[in-house]
Amino acid sequence: MNPDRHSAALHAVLGAAAFSITGACIKAAAVWASNEQIVFFRSLVNFLVLLPWALRVGAQGLATQRLGGHLWRSGLGLAAMYCFFYAIPRLPLAEAMLLNYSSPLYLPFVAWLWIREKPPASSLLAAAIGLIGIAMIVKPGFGGFTSGAALIGWFSGLLAATAMVSIRRIANTEPTLRIVFYFAACSSLLSLPPTLWAWQPLPASAWWALLGAGLAATIGQLALTRAYSLAAAARVGPYTYTCVLFSALIAWIVWDEALDALSIAGGLVVIASCILVSLRRAEPRLEE
């Protein structure tokens, strides 16, 4: 492995570890905080971390002719966050992460319908097989409330894929940091009214968990951005799925969670299918 690929792999694993910590912090915060509060403070911390960069580049660095594209990306990404963060406290952490990380399965279909990028037949076949794995995890028709949360978790992955396609539509003129900053700013503004409506007092433990989620997510986002800048997405993508392993380990240690055999088998099918799709598509995954 050349130095760039080695560094890309390390950054991808670091990003995956950071996102697993993000999920754990969200699960911990959800004991006290509403979903609206969690989404808002996750976005706000991300915005505050990026604010020094925005002040340094000034109005010239933030100027864009693609405001509509940024709004589309922000709206879709925010909707994905609401669904994802709803699923995390209601499902085993590794299962919620896996459903969100299934977004590469839907990218060929979304890109085909939205921006007319017809994918190769092999990508469609891999995606179809991956959907079988999703069904093994979601188990539609079983589990009552848990099954409903799993369906919402699955929908977060679909929305994340749509958000990634919206990024592709503006990435030819918009640099990564500008896209991430506009997402953080728009998400903070758009999620504020629901937060005020659903506000509830929070203990100190919840504030620490919310701060940890925002910081860990920002670190993960920057680490993955760096990884994709050093190597092709097809080489980086498989390392991001270590997030599911990290999440399973954290959940087992902290909450004594374990996946059932069918979910484990479905997870392996999903990961294998996502890797096969990624080998055909050089799509970076910018985390919500």
mmCIF file of C-alpha atoms in Angstrom:
data_model
loop_
_atom_site.group_PDB
_atom_site.id
_atom_site.type_symbol
_atom_site.label_atom_id
_atom_site.label_comp_id
_atom_site.label_asym_id
_atom_site.label_seq_id
_atom_site.Cartn_x
_atom_site.Cartn_y
_atom_site.Cartn_z
ATOM 1 C CA MET A 1 0.000 0.000 0.000
ATOM 2 C CA ASN A 2 1.437 3.365 -1.001
ATOM 3 C CA PRO A 3 1.635 6.160 1.635
ATOM 4 C CA ASP A 4 -1.467 7.970 0.370
ATOM 5 C CA ARG A 5 -3.585 4.825 0.448
ATOM 6 C CA HIS A 6 -2.271 3.951 3.892
ATOM 7 C CA SER A 7 -3.113 7.433 5.157
ATOM 8 C CA ALA A 8 -6.542 7.285 3.491
ATOM 9 C CA ALA A 9 -7.283 3.987 5.239
ATOM 10 C CA LEU A 10 -6.227 5.393 8.616
ATOM 11 C CA HIS A 11 -8.366 8.510 8.138
ATOM 12 C CA ALA A 12 -11.338 6.380 7.053
ATOM 13 C CA VAL A 13 -11.069 4.185 10.151
ATOM 14 C CA LEU A 14 -10.638 7.296 12.339
ATOM 15 C CA GLY A 15 -13.766 8.785 10.764
ATOM 16 C CA ALA A 16 -15.682 5.546 11.310
ATOM 17 C CA ALA A 17 -14.625 5.448 14.965
ATOM 18 C CA ALA A 18 -15.680 9.078 15.406
ATOM 19 C CA PHE A 19 -19.107 8.409 13.911
ATOM 20 C CA SER A 20 -19.606 5.383 16.142
ATOM 21 C CA ILE A 21 -18.862 7.639 19.133
ATOM 22 C CA THR A 22 -21.353 10.139 17.697
ATOM 23 C CA GLY A 23 -24.026 7.449 17.643
ATOM 24 C CA ALA A 24 -23.215 6.385 21.198
ATOM 25 C CA CYS A 25 -23.440 9.990 22.428
ATOM 26 C CA ILE A 26 -26.793 10.430 20.679
ATOM 27 C CA LYS A 27 -28.105 7.232 22.249
ATOM 28 C CA ALA A 28 -26.981 8.491 25.661
ATOM 29 C CA ALA A 29 -28.445 11.985 25.145
ATOM 30 C CA ALA A 30 -31.791 10.571 23.984
ATOM 31 C CA VAL A 31 -32.508 9.440 27.552
ATOM 32 C CA TRP A 32 -33.192 13.115 28.397
ATOM 33 C CA ALA A 33 -33.256 15.106 25.147
ATOM 34 C CA SER A 34 -35.899 15.179 22.425
ATOM 35 C CA ASN A 35 -34.998 14.204 18.875
ATOM 36 C CA GLU A 36 -35.470 17.856 17.870
ATOM 37 C CA GLN A 37 -32.945 19.010 20.467
ATOM 38 C CA ILE A 38 -30.404 16.384 19.436
ATOM 39 C CA VAL A 39 -30.586 17.326 15.739
ATOM 40 C CA PHE A 40 -30.309 21.042 16.513
ATOM 41 C CA PHE A 41 -27.313 20.808 18.841
ATOM 42 C CA ARG A 42 -25.535 18.338 16.549
ATOM 43 C CA SER A 43 -25.897 20.911 13.754
ATOM 44 C CA LEU A 44 -25.034 23.887 15.954
ATOM 45 C CA VAL A 45 -21.776 22.374 17.253
ATOM 46 C CA ASN A 46 -20.800 21.532 13.673
ATOM 47 C CA PHE A 47 -21.537 25.143 12.655
ATOM 48 C CA LEU A 48 -19.523 26.626 15.553
ATOM 49 C CA VAL A 49 -16.521 24.417 14.784
ATOM 50 C CA LEU A 50 -16.548 25.562 11.140
ATOM 51 C CA LEU A 51 -17.244 29.226 11.936
ATOM 52 C CA PRO A 52 -13.540 30.193 12.321
ATOM 53 C CA TRP A 53 -12.898 28.837 8.825
ATOM 54 C CA ALA A 54 -15.849 30.851 7.479
ATOM 55 C CA LEU A 55 -14.576 34.038 9.133
ATOM 56 C CA ARG A 56 -11.108 33.429 7.704
ATOM 57 C CA VAL A 57 -12.271 32.977 4.082
ATOM 58 C CA GLY A 58 -14.813 35.796 4.396
ATOM 59 C CA ALA A 59 -17.619 36.705 2.034
ATOM 60 C CA GLN A 60 -15.528 35.897 -1.031
ATOM 61 C CA GLY A 61 -14.872 32.333 0.123
ATOM 62 C CA LEU A 62 -18.532 31.790 0.992
ATOM 63 C CA ALA A 63 -19.976 33.360 -2.155
ATOM 64 C CA THR A 64 -21.993 30.866 -4.182
ATOM 65 C CA GLN A 65 -24.169 30.783 -7.265
ATOM 66 C CA ARG A 66 -25.702 27.467 -6.132
ATOM 67 C CA LEU A 67 -27.807 28.549 -3.152
ATOM 68 C CA GLY A 68 -30.741 26.456 -4.338
ATOM 69 C CA GLY A 69 -28.497 23.402 -4.510
ATOM 70 C CA HIS A 70 -27.240 24.028 -0.985
ATOM 71 C CA LEU A 71 -30.825 24.311 0.258
ATOM 72 C CA TRP A 72 -31.774 21.027 -1.395
ATOM 73 C CA ARG A 73 -28.729 19.315 0.101
ATOM 74 C CA SER A 74 -29.457 20.788 3.546
ATOM 75 C CA GLY A 75 -33.136 19.862 3.535
ATOM 76 C CA LEU A 76 -32.468 16.283 2.490
ATOM 77 C CA GLY A 77 -29.559 15.884 4.899
ATOM 78 C CA LEU A 78 -31.585 17.333 7.765
ATOM 79 C CA ALA A 79 -34.476 14.958 7.080
ATOM 80 C CA ALA A 80 -31.997 12.066 7.069
ATOM 81 C CA MET A 81 -30.664 13.215 10.444
ATOM 82 C CA TYR A 82 -34.126 13.367 11.997
ATOM 83 C CA CYS A 83 -34.831 9.795 10.874
ATOM 84 C CA PHE A 84 -31.397 8.479 11.823
ATOM 85 C CA PHE A 85 -31.372 10.066 15.281
ATOM 86 C CA TYR A 86 -34.910 8.800 15.891
ATOM 87 C CA ALA A 87 -33.806 5.238 15.163
ATOM 88 C CA ILE A 88 -30.621 5.247 17.262
ATOM 89 C CA PRO A 89 -32.181 5.097 20.758
ATOM 90 C CA ARG A 90 -34.887 2.651 19.623
ATOM 91 C CA LEU A 91 -32.680 0.053 17.943
ATOM 92 C CA PRO A 92 -29.417 -1.694 18.741
ATOM 93 C CA LEU A 93 -26.764 0.897 17.927
ATOM 94 C CA ALA A 94 -24.973 -1.251 15.327
ATOM 95 C CA GLU A 95 -28.279 -1.958 13.557
ATOM 96 C CA ALA A 96 -29.186 1.735 13.352
ATOM 97 C CA MET A 97 -25.708 2.544 12.017
ATOM 98 C CA LEU A 98 -25.905 -0.224 9.441
ATOM 99 C CA LEU A 99 -29.287 0.947 8.141
ATOM 100 C CA ASN A 100 -27.938 4.481 7.716
ATOM 101 C CA TYR A 101 -24.738 3.207 6.119
ATOM 102 C CA SER A 102 -26.776 1.282 3.539
ATOM 103 C CA SER A 103 -27.113 4.483 1.510
ATOM 104 C CA PRO A 104 -24.686 3.338 -1.255
ATOM 105 C CA LEU A 105 -27.274 0.703 -2.199
ATOM 106 C CA TYR A 106 -29.748 3.388 -3.252
ATOM 107 C CA LEU A 107 -27.291 5.733 -4.958
ATOM 108 C CA PRO A 108 -27.521 4.019 -8.383
ATOM 109 C CA PHE A 109 -31.332 4.262 -8.369
ATOM 110 C CA VAL A 110 -31.500 7.844 -7.057
ATOM 111 C CA ALA A 111 -28.805 9.077 -9.467
ATOM 112 C CA TRP A 112 -30.563 7.320 -12.339
ATOM 113 C CA LEU A 113 -33.941 8.901 -11.558
ATOM 114 C CA TRP A 114 -32.666 12.367 -10.597
ATOM 115 C CA ILE A 115 -29.607 13.185 -12.711
ATOM 116 C CA ARG A 116 -29.969 10.523 -15.404
ATOM 117 C CA GLU A 117 -26.751 8.669 -14.574
ATOM 118 C CA LYS A 118 -27.536 5.186 -15.756
ATOM 119 C CA PRO A 119 -25.579 2.692 -13.612
ATOM 120 C CA PRO A 120 -24.076 -0.553 -14.899
ATOM 121 C CA ALA A 121 -26.188 -3.689 -14.514
ATOM 122 C CA SER A 122 -23.735 -5.103 -11.957
ATOM 123 C CA SER A 123 -24.403 -2.172 -9.610
ATOM 124 C CA LEU A 124 -28.144 -2.681 -9.873
ATOM 125 C CA LEU A 125 -27.756 -6.389 -9.131
ATOM 126 C CA ALA A 126 -25.569 -5.689 -6.093
ATOM 127 C CA ALA A 127 -28.088 -3.128 -4.858
ATOM 128 C CA ALA A 128 -30.973 -5.581 -5.291
ATOM 129 C CA ILE A 129 -29.110 -8.206 -3.252
ATOM 130 C CA GLY A 130 -28.372 -5.583 -0.607
ATOM 131 C CA LEU A 131 -32.078 -4.826 -0.274
ATOM 132 C CA ILE A 132 -32.602 -8.459 0.713
ATOM 133 C CA GLY A 133 -30.094 -7.882 3.500
ATOM 134 C CA ILE A 134 -32.023 -4.765 4.565
ATOM 135 C CA ALA A 135 -35.217 -6.828 4.759
ATOM 136 C CA MET A 136 -33.410 -9.311 7.009
ATOM 137 C CA ILE A 137 -32.542 -6.458 9.388
ATOM 138 C CA VAL A 138 -35.814 -4.529 9.263
ATOM 139 C CA LYS A 139 -38.010 -7.668 9.363
ATOM 140 C CA PRO A 140 -41.120 -5.893 8.066
ATOM 141 C CA GLY A 141 -44.285 -7.096 9.740
ATOM 142 C CA PHE A 142 -42.495 -8.267 12.888
ATOM 143 C CA GLY A 143 -41.400 -6.613 16.094
ATOM 144 C CA GLY A 144 -44.080 -3.919 16.407
ATOM 145 C CA PHE A 145 -42.467 -0.671 17.577
ATOM 146 C CA THR A 146 -38.940 -1.927 16.913
ATOM 147 C CA SER A 147 -39.872 -2.772 13.332
ATOM 148 C CA GLY A 148 -41.290 0.743 12.864
ATOM 149 C CA ALA A 149 -38.052 2.292 14.157
ATOM 150 C CA ALA A 150 -36.102 0.033 11.793
ATOM 151 C CA LEU A 151 -38.165 1.253 8.834
ATOM 152 C CA ILE A 152 -37.411 4.860 9.815
ATOM 153 C CA GLY A 153 -33.726 3.902 10.123
ATOM 154 C CA TRP A 154 -33.895 2.421 6.624
ATOM 155 C CA PHE A 155 -35.505 5.629 5.353
ATOM 156 C CA SER A 156 -32.583 7.606 6.812
ATOM 157 C CA GLY A 157 -30.265 5.669 4.510
ATOM 158 C CA LEU A 158 -32.467 6.409 1.494
ATOM 159 C CA LEU A 159 -32.562 10.116 2.359
ATOM 160 C CA ALA A 160 -28.785 10.136 2.906
ATOM 161 C CA ALA A 161 -28.324 8.677 -0.597
ATOM 162 C CA THR A 162 -30.554 11.400 -2.045
ATOM 163 C CA ALA A 163 -28.549 14.030 -0.164
ATOM 164 C CA MET A 164 -25.328 12.627 -1.631
ATOM 165 C CA VAL A 165 -26.724 12.883 -5.153
ATOM 166 C CA SER A 166 -27.678 16.496 -4.411
ATOM 167 C CA ILE A 167 -24.039 17.087 -3.399
ATOM 168 C CA ARG A 168 -22.917 15.660 -6.725
ATOM 169 C CA ARG A 169 -25.102 18.217 -8.531
ATOM 170 C CA ILE A 170 -23.191 21.149 -6.997
ATOM 171 C CA ALA A 171 -19.730 19.650 -6.379
ATOM 172 C CA ASN A 172 -18.432 20.818 -9.765
ATOM 173 C CA THR A 173 -18.378 24.433 -8.498
ATOM 174 C CA GLU A 174 -18.594 24.127 -4.700
ATOM 175 C CA PRO A 175 -15.608 23.017 -2.564
ATOM 176 C CA THR A 176 -16.194 20.485 0.195
ATOM 177 C CA LEU A 177 -15.785 22.836 3.161
ATOM 178 C CA ARG A 178 -18.255 25.310 1.691
ATOM 179 C CA ILE A 179 -20.819 22.541 1.195
ATOM 180 C CA VAL A 180 -20.316 21.306 4.759
ATOM 181 C CA PHE A 181 -20.514 24.852 6.192
ATOM 182 C CA TYR A 182 -23.738 25.709 4.369
ATOM 183 C CA PHE A 183 -25.215 22.403 5.535
ATOM 184 C CA ALA A 184 -24.287 23.150 9.145
ATOM 185 C CA ALA A 185 -25.641 26.705 8.940
ATOM 186 C CA CYS A 186 -28.889 25.775 7.184
ATOM 187 C CA SER A 187 -29.470 22.764 9.433
ATOM 188 C CA SER A 188 -29.013 24.891 12.535
ATOM 189 C CA LEU A 189 -31.512 27.494 11.301
ATOM 190 C CA LEU A 190 -34.081 25.008 9.999
ATOM 191 C CA SER A 191 -33.971 22.819 13.115
ATOM 192 C CA LEU A 192 -34.294 25.721 15.586
ATOM 193 C CA PRO A 193 -38.111 26.194 15.431
ATOM 194 C CA PRO A 194 -38.880 22.481 16.071
ATOM 195 C CA THR A 195 -36.370 22.553 18.933
ATOM 196 C CA LEU A 196 -38.086 25.515 20.586
ATOM 197 C CA TRP A 197 -41.436 23.759 20.164
ATOM 198 C CA ALA A 198 -40.168 20.497 21.709
ATOM 199 C CA TRP A 199 -37.860 22.082 24.302
ATOM 200 C CA GLN A 200 -37.391 20.309 27.607
ATOM 201 C CA PRO A 201 -34.926 20.967 30.448
ATOM 202 C CA LEU A 202 -31.733 18.931 30.242
ATOM 203 C CA PRO A 203 -29.358 17.732 32.985
ATOM 204 C CA ALA A 204 -25.608 18.267 32.714
ATOM 205 C CA SER A 205 -25.099 14.683 31.486
ATOM 206 C CA ALA A 206 -27.247 15.384 28.436
ATOM 207 C CA TRP A 207 -25.307 18.552 27.592
ATOM 208 C CA TRP A 208 -22.019 16.659 27.703
ATOM 209 C CA ALA A 209 -23.467 13.930 25.465
ATOM 210 C CA LEU A 210 -24.754 16.512 22.966
ATOM 211 C CA LEU A 211 -21.407 18.292 22.899
ATOM 212 C CA GLY A 212 -19.631 14.975 22.409
ATOM 213 C CA ALA A 213 -21.945 14.059 19.525
ATOM 214 C CA GLY A 214 -21.316 17.347 17.735
ATOM 215 C CA LEU A 215 -17.538 17.273 18.179
ATOM 216 C CA ALA A 216 -17.204 13.591 17.241
ATOM 217 C CA ALA A 217 -19.374 14.077 14.135
ATOM 218 C CA THR A 218 -17.257 17.037 13.016
ATOM 219 C CA ILE A 219 -14.050 15.044 13.504
ATOM 220 C CA GLY A 220 -15.559 12.149 11.574
ATOM 221 C CA GLN A 221 -16.685 14.406 8.753
ATOM 222 C CA LEU A 222 -13.249 16.005 8.390
ATOM 223 C CA ALA A 223 -11.435 12.662 8.649
ATOM 224 C CA LEU A 224 -13.567 11.090 5.924
ATOM 225 C CA THR A 225 -13.210 14.155 3.712
ATOM 226 C CA ARG A 226 -9.437 13.810 4.065
ATOM 227 C CA ALA A 227 -9.600 10.076 3.324
ATOM 228 C CA TYR A 228 -11.550 10.634 0.091
ATOM 229 C CA SER A 229 -9.076 13.335 -0.956
ATOM 230 C CA LEU A 230 -6.183 10.849 -0.695
ATOM 231 C CA ALA A 231 -7.626 7.808 -2.459
ATOM 232 C CA ALA A 232 -10.457 6.712 -4.727
ATOM 233 C CA ALA A 233 -13.831 6.218 -3.067
ATOM 234 C CA ALA A 234 -13.842 2.527 -4.029
ATOM 235 C CA ARG A 235 -10.710 2.021 -1.918
ATOM 236 C CA VAL A 236 -11.893 4.137 1.002
ATOM 237 C CA GLY A 237 -15.507 2.951 1.227
ATOM 238 C CA PRO A 238 -14.917 -0.523 2.676
ATOM 239 C CA TYR A 239 -12.995 0.923 5.640
ATOM 240 C CA THR A 240 -15.962 3.114 6.625
ATOM 241 C CA TYR A 241 -17.960 0.019 7.558
ATOM 242 C CA THR A 242 -15.693 -0.493 10.558
ATOM 243 C CA CYS A 243 -18.153 2.017 12.078
ATOM 244 C CA VAL A 244 -20.627 -0.844 12.472
ATOM 245 C CA LEU A 245 -18.007 -2.936 14.294
ATOM 246 C CA PHE A 246 -17.038 -0.046 16.584
ATOM 247 C CA SER A 247 -20.713 0.644 17.288
ATOM 248 C CA ALA A 248 -21.416 -2.997 18.094
ATOM 249 C CA LEU A 249 -18.459 -3.074 20.497
ATOM 250 C CA ILE A 250 -19.467 0.163 22.257
ATOM 251 C CA ALA A 251 -23.106 -0.939 22.533
ATOM 252 C CA TRP A 252 -22.093 -4.333 23.904
ATOM 253 C CA ILE A 253 -19.827 -2.781 26.557
ATOM 254 C CA VAL A 254 -22.137 0.090 27.579
ATOM 255 C CA TRP A 255 -25.663 -1.255 27.020
ATOM 256 C CA ASP A 256 -25.120 -5.022 26.763
ATOM 257 C CA GLU A 257 -26.667 -4.972 23.275
ATOM 258 C CA ALA A 258 -26.312 -7.823 20.822
ATOM 259 C CA LEU A 259 -27.691 -8.351 17.320
ATOM 260 C CA ASP A 260 -29.749 -11.432 16.513
ATOM 261 C CA ALA A 261 -28.462 -13.960 13.986
ATOM 262 C CA LEU A 262 -30.756 -12.770 11.181
ATOM 263 C CA SER A 263 -29.633 -9.152 11.600
ATOM 264 C CA ILE A 264 -25.965 -10.211 11.591
ATOM 265 C CA ALA A 265 -26.481 -12.202 8.385
ATOM 266 C CA GLY A 266 -28.391 -9.315 6.819
ATOM 267 C CA GLY A 267 -25.656 -6.906 7.874
ATOM 268 C CA LEU A 268 -22.995 -8.983 6.152
ATOM 269 C CA VAL A 269 -25.086 -9.049 2.975
ATOM 270 C CA VAL A 270 -25.582 -5.276 3.090
ATOM 271 C CA ILE A 271 -21.901 -4.509 3.684
ATOM 272 C CA ALA A 272 -20.785 -6.848 0.894
ATOM 273 C CA SER A 273 -23.337 -5.337 -1.494
ATOM 274 C CA CYS A 274 -22.364 -1.763 -0.596
ATOM 275 C CA ILE A 275 -18.707 -2.563 -1.240
ATOM 276 C CA LEU A 276 -19.598 -4.079 -4.633
ATOM 277 C CA VAL A 277 -21.604 -0.970 -5.546
ATOM 278 C CA SER A 278 -18.749 1.280 -4.373
ATOM 279 C CA LEU A 279 -16.308 -0.567 -6.612
ATOM 280 C CA ARG A 280 -18.365 0.653 -9.560
ATOM 281 C CA ARG A 281 -19.180 4.135 -8.286
ATOM 282 C CA ALA A 282 -16.675 6.662 -7.011
ATOM 283 C CA GLU A 283 -19.176 8.416 -4.722
ATOM 284 C CA PRO A 284 -17.801 9.962 -1.526
ATOM 285 C CA ARG A 285 -19.893 9.556 1.593
ATOM 286 C CA LEU A 286 -20.286 12.888 3.377
ATOM 287 C CA GLU A 287 -21.817 11.992 6.826
ATOM 288 C CA GLU A 288 -24.911 13.539 8.312
#
